Amino acid sequence: MKTLVILAHPNLENSRVNQRWKEELQQYPNDITIHEIYKEYPDWIIDVPREQNLMEAYDHVIFQFPLYWYSYPPLLKKWFDDVLAYGWAYGSKGDKLKGKKLGLAISIGDKKENYQPEGSVSFTVDEVIAPFKASAKHVGAEALPYLAVFGASFQASDEEINTSAKEYIKYIFKYQRQYNSMPI
Ligand SMILES: Cc1cc2nc3c(=O)[nH]c(=O)nc-3n(C[C@H](O)[C@H](O)[C@H](O)COP(=O)(O)O)c2cc1C
């Protein structure tokens, strides 16, 4: 049982967090498949059958991205719009994501203390990702708790980013192992 990571970063060569996270994921090629959608689809024309086949091959999928305007980078939003199609993901015959475990690994520019009702953002991360959780529910998948690093724009030190990369691997294996130990 491997984990699929759908990585969506429009500018990975200038990234600190997502690039470091990717390097950590690459240490585990037998357990983790990385699929970089901005690299695969520079023209934004998504090969829907290919993506659907990929999704069907994995029961544990993580979406990894930097938070942009409290949401996904735009190609990831398009990926959801295109790939989670009627008759495949939902509708009377659309059950292909049913029972899958879907997680989020998010780099967040702002500080953690701002993501609360009293903070400058006014919303928690769990509130910000409500569309993802509702979408997972709509297709019968399980939305896992998210993993995030805060202060990703400026504040986070190299050490904090390195620590978050190790936590990310633990996060992946925690749910991969949970799945592996389930009776078939
Ligand atoms: C277009 C754009 C929108 C952004 N929107 C947000 C936002 O809504 N909330 C936030 O905390 N950070 C926001 N940021 C900061 C990014 O989340 C941050 O730069 C990113 O997570 C850093 O990861 P990286 O080093 O992998 O690029 C935004 C950045 C850009 C470029």
Short mmCIF file of C-alpha atoms and ligand atoms in Angstrom, two decimals:
data_model
loop_
_atom_site.label_atom_id
_atom_site.label_comp_id
_atom_site.label_asym_id
_atom_site.label_seq_id
_atom_site.Cartn_x
_atom_site.Cartn_y
_atom_site.Cartn_z
CA MET A 1 0.00 0.00 0.00
CA LYS A 2 1.67 3.17 -1.18
CA THR A 3 0.68 6.77 -0.72
CA LEU A 4 0.09 9.10 -3.63
CA VAL A 5 1.08 12.75 -3.12
CA ILE A 6 -0.52 15.19 -5.54
CA LEU A 7 1.87 18.13 -5.33
CA ALA A 8 0.59 21.48 -6.62
CA HIS A 9 3.05 24.39 -6.52
CA PRO A 10 3.16 26.88 -9.40
CA ASN A 11 6.73 27.90 -8.68
CA LEU A 12 8.48 25.01 -7.00
CA GLU A 13 11.98 26.18 -7.89
CA ASN A 14 11.47 29.26 -5.68
CA SER A 15 9.78 27.34 -2.86
CA ARG A 16 11.36 26.76 0.55
CA VAL A 17 8.77 24.54 2.18
CA ASN A 18 7.25 22.48 -0.61
CA GLN A 19 10.63 21.87 -2.21
CA ARG A 20 12.09 20.70 1.11
CA TRP A 21 9.02 18.52 1.68
CA LYS A 22 9.42 17.02 -1.78
CA GLU A 23 13.07 16.16 -1.08
CA GLU A 24 11.99 14.35 2.08
CA LEU A 25 9.25 12.43 0.24
CA GLN A 26 11.80 11.35 -2.36
CA GLN A 27 13.66 9.41 0.33
CA TYR A 28 10.78 6.88 0.34
CA PRO A 29 10.24 5.83 -3.29
CA ASN A 30 8.86 2.40 -2.30
CA ASP A 31 6.16 3.95 -0.14
CA ILE A 32 5.37 7.32 -1.68
CA THR A 33 4.59 8.35 -5.26
CA ILE A 34 4.92 12.07 -6.01
CA HIS A 35 2.78 13.49 -8.79
CA GLU A 36 3.55 17.14 -9.60
CA ILE A 37 0.61 18.54 -11.47
CA TYR A 38 2.17 21.90 -12.44
CA LYS A 39 5.04 19.93 -14.02
CA GLU A 40 2.75 17.38 -15.70
CA TYR A 41 0.34 19.95 -17.08
CA PRO A 42 2.15 23.19 -17.98
CA ASP A 43 -0.69 24.01 -20.39
CA TRP A 44 -3.31 23.25 -17.69
CA ILE A 45 -4.99 20.65 -19.90
CA ILE A 46 -5.46 17.80 -17.47
CA ASP A 47 -5.51 14.22 -18.77
CA VAL A 48 -8.59 13.21 -16.82
CA PRO A 49 -8.56 9.42 -17.52
CA ARG A 50 -4.88 9.32 -16.55
CA GLU A 51 -5.54 11.13 -13.28
CA GLN A 52 -8.57 8.98 -12.52
CA ASN A 53 -6.55 5.79 -13.14
CA LEU A 54 -3.86 7.10 -10.84
CA MET A 55 -6.38 7.87 -8.11
CA GLU A 56 -7.95 4.44 -8.48
CA ALA A 57 -4.56 2.82 -7.85
CA TYR A 58 -4.12 4.39 -4.40
CA ASP A 59 -6.21 4.26 -1.25
CA HIS A 60 -4.25 6.97 0.55
CA VAL A 61 -3.80 10.30 -1.23
CA ILE A 62 -2.29 13.53 0.10
CA PHE A 63 -2.76 16.90 -1.59
CA GLN A 64 0.31 19.03 -0.93
CA PHE A 65 0.24 22.76 -1.73
CA PRO A 66 0.94 26.30 -0.50
CA LEU A 67 -2.16 28.09 0.76
CA TYR A 68 -3.14 30.79 -1.76
CA TRP A 69 -5.95 33.17 -0.88
CA TYR A 70 -7.15 30.73 1.78
CA SER A 71 -7.57 28.09 -0.88
CA TYR A 72 -5.82 25.79 -3.37
CA PRO A 73 -3.44 27.07 -6.04
CA PRO A 74 -5.61 27.39 -9.17
CA LEU A 75 -4.43 24.29 -11.05
CA LEU A 76 -5.30 22.12 -8.06
CA LYS A 77 -8.79 23.60 -7.98
CA LYS A 78 -9.08 22.83 -11.72
CA TRP A 79 -7.78 19.31 -11.02
CA PHE A 80 -10.66 18.76 -8.58
CA ASP A 81 -13.17 20.25 -11.02
CA ASP A 82 -11.99 18.06 -13.91
CA VAL A 83 -11.01 14.78 -12.23
CA LEU A 84 -13.84 14.40 -9.70
CA ALA A 85 -16.34 13.92 -12.49
CA TYR A 86 -19.97 12.86 -12.42
CA GLY A 87 -20.31 9.10 -12.87
CA TRP A 88 -16.78 8.56 -11.56
CA ALA A 89 -16.54 10.39 -8.24
CA TYR A 90 -20.22 11.04 -7.59
CA GLY A 91 -23.67 10.35 -9.00
CA SER A 92 -25.51 7.03 -8.86
CA LYS A 93 -22.56 5.14 -10.41
CA GLY A 94 -19.75 7.37 -9.24
CA ASP A 95 -18.08 5.54 -6.41
CA LYS A 96 -14.40 5.45 -7.31
CA LEU A 97 -13.21 7.51 -4.35
CA LYS A 98 -15.44 5.80 -1.84
CA GLY A 99 -13.54 4.73 1.27
CA LYS A 100 -10.27 6.38 0.26
CA LYS A 101 -8.31 8.35 2.85
CA LEU A 102 -7.54 11.86 1.64
CA GLY A 103 -5.17 14.19 3.48
CA LEU A 104 -3.75 17.68 3.11
CA ALA A 105 -0.19 18.91 3.60
CA ILE A 106 -0.33 22.69 3.49
CA SER A 107 2.34 25.38 3.75
CA ILE A 108 0.77 28.48 5.24
CA GLY A 109 2.41 31.90 4.98
CA ASP A 110 0.85 33.49 8.05
CA LYS A 111 1.47 32.69 11.72
CA LYS A 112 -0.43 29.97 13.57
CA GLU A 113 -1.85 32.38 16.17
CA ASN A 114 -3.60 34.37 13.43
CA TYR A 115 -5.62 31.31 12.36
CA GLN A 116 -8.19 31.53 15.16
CA PRO A 117 -11.40 33.52 15.76
CA GLU A 118 -9.51 36.24 17.68
CA GLY A 119 -6.59 36.30 15.23
CA SER A 120 -6.17 38.52 12.19
CA VAL A 121 -7.44 35.78 9.85
CA SER A 122 -10.55 35.18 12.04
CA PHE A 123 -10.85 31.58 10.92
CA THR A 124 -9.16 28.34 11.91
CA VAL A 125 -7.44 26.19 9.30
CA ASP A 126 -10.18 23.60 9.82
CA GLU A 127 -12.70 26.25 8.80
CA VAL A 128 -10.60 27.33 5.81
CA ILE A 129 -10.46 23.74 4.52
CA ALA A 130 -14.21 23.15 4.89
CA PRO A 131 -14.64 22.89 1.07
CA PHE A 132 -12.14 20.00 1.01
CA LYS A 133 -13.89 18.22 3.87
CA ALA A 134 -17.31 18.70 2.28
CA SER A 135 -15.96 17.43 -1.06
CA ALA A 136 -14.46 14.34 0.56
CA LYS A 137 -17.77 13.62 2.24
CA HIS A 138 -19.64 14.15 -1.02
CA VAL A 139 -17.59 11.41 -2.73
CA GLY A 140 -17.66 9.04 0.25
CA ALA A 141 -13.98 9.49 1.11
CA GLU A 142 -12.51 10.11 4.54
CA ALA A 143 -10.90 13.53 5.05
CA LEU A 144 -7.90 13.00 7.31
CA PRO A 145 -6.67 15.70 9.70
CA TYR A 146 -4.45 18.17 7.86
CA LEU A 147 -0.73 18.70 8.35
CA ALA A 148 0.56 22.28 8.11
CA VAL A 149 3.61 24.45 8.60
CA PHE A 150 2.87 28.05 9.53
CA GLY A 151 4.96 31.16 8.99
CA ALA A 152 6.05 29.69 5.67
CA SER A 153 6.41 33.08 3.96
CA PHE A 154 9.12 34.61 6.15
CA GLN A 155 9.19 33.53 9.76
CA ALA A 156 9.86 29.80 9.59
CA SER A 157 13.53 28.94 10.12
CA ASP A 158 15.35 26.25 8.14
CA GLU A 159 15.26 24.14 11.28
CA GLU A 160 11.48 24.50 11.60
CA ILE A 161 11.06 23.55 7.96
CA ASN A 162 13.32 20.54 8.39
CA THR A 163 11.30 19.48 11.44
CA SER A 164 8.06 19.90 9.49
CA ALA A 165 9.47 17.66 6.73
CA LYS A 166 10.07 14.87 9.28
CA GLU A 167 6.58 15.42 10.72
CA TYR A 168 5.16 15.16 7.22
CA ILE A 169 6.72 11.72 6.76
CA LYS A 170 5.33 10.61 10.13
CA TYR A 171 1.92 11.94 9.12
CA ILE A 172 2.01 9.89 5.92
CA PHE A 173 3.13 6.67 7.58
CA LYS A 174 0.69 7.02 10.44
CA TYR A 175 -2.27 6.73 8.10
CA GLN A 176 -0.55 4.35 5.67
CA ARG A 177 0.11 1.96 8.57
CA GLN A 178 -3.41 2.36 9.89
CA TYR A 179 -4.69 1.31 6.50
CA ASN A 180 -2.23 -1.59 6.21
CA SER A 181 -3.34 -3.03 9.54
CA MET A 182 -7.00 -3.01 8.54
CA PRO A 183 -8.51 -6.46 7.87
CA ILE A 184 -9.02 -6.96 4.13
C1 LIG B 1 -0.79 34.29 -4.51
C2 LIG B 1 -0.47 33.99 -3.07
C3 LIG B 1 -1.50 33.92 -2.15
C4 LIG B 1 -1.22 33.63 -0.81
N1 LIG B 1 -2.26 33.54 0.06
C5 LIG B 1 -2.02 33.23 1.36
C6 LIG B 1 -3.10 33.10 2.28
O1 LIG B 1 -4.27 33.22 1.93
N2 LIG B 1 -2.80 32.81 3.58
C7 LIG B 1 -1.51 32.64 4.01
O2 LIG B 1 -1.32 32.37 5.21
N3 LIG B 1 -0.46 32.72 3.15
C8 LIG B 1 -0.69 33.01 1.83
N4 LIG B 1 0.35 33.09 0.94
C9 LIG B 1 1.71 32.71 1.39
C10 LIG B 1 2.02 31.27 0.95
O3 LIG B 1 1.16 30.36 1.60
C11 LIG B 1 3.48 30.93 1.27
O4 LIG B 1 4.29 31.80 0.49
C12 LIG B 1 3.81 29.50 0.94
O5 LIG B 1 3.09 28.61 1.75
C13 LIG B 1 5.28 29.23 1.13
O6 LIG B 1 5.57 27.90 0.70
P1 LIG B 1 6.76 27.63 -0.33
O7 LIG B 1 8.05 28.02 0.36
O8 LIG B 1 6.71 26.16 -0.61
O9 LIG B 1 6.48 28.45 -1.56
C14 LIG B 1 0.11 33.41 -0.39
C15 LIG B 1 1.14 33.50 -1.34
C16 LIG B 1 0.87 33.79 -2.65
C17 LIG B 1 2.01 33.86 -3.64
#
